[in-house]
Amino acid sequence: MNVQALTQRAGEWLRGSGPHSEIVLSSRIRLARNLAGFPFVNRASRRQRLEVLERCRGEIMSGRLAGDIIWVDLNEADDLDRQLLVERHLISRQHAQGGGDQPRAVAIAADETFAIMANEEDHLRMQVLRSGLQLEEAWDQISHIDDVLEERLDFAYSSRWGYLSACPTNVGTGVRVSVMMHLPALKLTGEIEKVRRAARDTHLAVRGFFGEGSDALGDLFQISNQTTLGKSEEEILHGFLENIVPQIIAYEQQARQALIKHRAALLDDRIWRAWAILTHARVIGTDEVMSLLSHLRLGVNLGRLDCVDIRTLNELFLLSQSAHLQRITACEMDQAARREARARMIRHKLGAK
Amino acid sequence: MKHKCDQCDQPATYHSVKIVKGQKIEEHLCEAHAAQAGLVPKEAQAPINELLTKFVQLHSGMAGAQQELACDNCGMTFNEFREHSLLGCPECYRAFEAQLAPLLERAHEGATHHIGKVPRRAGADEHRQQRLLRMRKQLADAVAAEDYEQAARLRDEIRACEGSPT
Ligand SMILES: [Zn+2]
Ligand SMILES: [Zn+2]
């Protein structure tokens, strides 16, 4: 099994199932861990980085975590594969670029429910991804992975600061919880500021589809915690499950109902125009696709469009990205050629000519 | 879901859930009551870089002393940390503890200590972690100096230390 095999499927988090999947696309939990007795990655020699990598690989691939895990040496992977992994949210952009030829890797469960980056900013950055709102399930899984690795790896830890990380913003639990939410109605009614305010009040960050510094393409927003010290993992999860996520879901649902009640024509116009463009365009860029797919997704979720299903739309969010497009069409293309191929691929998937 | 303040009818903006001896204790307060209880440093969380810049301005009078500050183990200076926001090794947390504590407190909603998961093994013995770190540094130095005898000895010691029960 290799990286390219991943493009055959949409991946766990785009399955379009799970609780509240009409608004919550995915739940993700990431843990930062470092091996005791080694300098952090930024201060480690090449030798030490290789040693860290080998140890981590030995434990991760020992078969005690899962039977089917793909180990990708990012130093040797080609650019397109690295970009593909970024598009699937399996590695960070930083890890894809990785400062030249520094030894670094990622281990990916074949079903893509978890991925472990080795030698990113920390020795280990492990994440579990689930579709819909499944934070407790995600926590159980990541904590189990952590326990299994900890049986044979010593993690840097101090009783005062908890798990020690290279950047002190991650110290303590080292946990980053991110919930990816689709909020097209709040965007249409101009109320997205409500979400930012609610997040700010509870010390959470709101980011775009590709995390830090990215725009909210396709009306997809990631809500994540910033505080990792002084709160237990349980408290952090409860903050999401009992406060912020239900609150934002309620805002989005109110906005959806308000649109149906007061601006139904406008709403349907947006949805059907998106359908018209995607089934007829000959040349199209990623940003436009994301924004139109967002309206289609809203249309399907509100029962106002029935010519496509959510799964296909979720899949298109991914397949429209540059690296995916080039892998599924099996040719490397310049931007102009990609825009054409993208339009063709989408028409085909939506059953148009 | 949405909570009202425990002490009045205003919507709550301060929420906390604590698990004490397996009992879940929730607290929800409006802005005013939370402030009254001294609970909320209400400013939004600033990124660590910003905090660092502020910190440096605040202590500019001590600049001379700060510059000398470095981690014995990895050589990282506090100035280098300030530039990149990354520490060099686990020991840096001890070397810069006095400087980091107020920074972390502001970056993490006033927290001063870890609460939460404790690793079953490593948590038991911080001394061993320190010793390993020191020996690995000596090993790197020995390899650099092509002192292979010393390197081999250190490797054995490291192996023995790693294998020892905690
Ligand atoms: Zn009150
Ligand atoms: Zn250090």
PDB file of C-alpha atoms and ligand atoms in Angstrom, chain B residues 71-76 87-93 95-96, ligand 2:
ATOM      1  CA  CYS B  71      20.507  26.183  28.738  1.00  0.00           C
ATOM      2  CA  ASP B  72      23.465  24.138  30.055  1.00  0.00           C
ATOM      3  CA  ASN B  73      22.380  21.098  28.161  1.00  0.00           C
ATOM      4  CA  CYS B  74      21.674  22.290  24.619  1.00  0.00           C
ATOM      5  CA  GLY B  75      23.241  25.744  24.637  1.00  0.00           C
ATOM      6  CA  MET B  76      20.045  27.488  23.573  1.00  0.00           C
ATOM      7  CA  LEU B  87      12.986  25.688  22.989  1.00  0.00           C
ATOM      8  CA  GLY B  88      15.993  23.459  22.331  1.00  0.00           C
ATOM      9  CA  CYS B  89      15.504  20.563  24.718  1.00  0.00           C
ATOM     10  CA  PRO B  90      13.457  19.428  27.730  1.00  0.00           C
ATOM     11  CA  GLU B  91      16.090  20.935  30.058  1.00  0.00           C
ATOM     12  CA  CYS B  92      15.363  24.412  28.642  1.00  0.00           C
ATOM     13  CA  TYR B  93      12.145  24.383  30.688  1.00  0.00           C
ATOM     14  CA  ALA B  95      16.927  26.659  32.611  1.00  0.00           C
ATOM     15  CA  PHE B  96      14.362  29.319  31.723  1.00  0.00           C
TER      16      PHE B  96
HETATM   17 ZN    ZN C   2      18.015  23.151  26.342  1.00  0.00          ZN
END
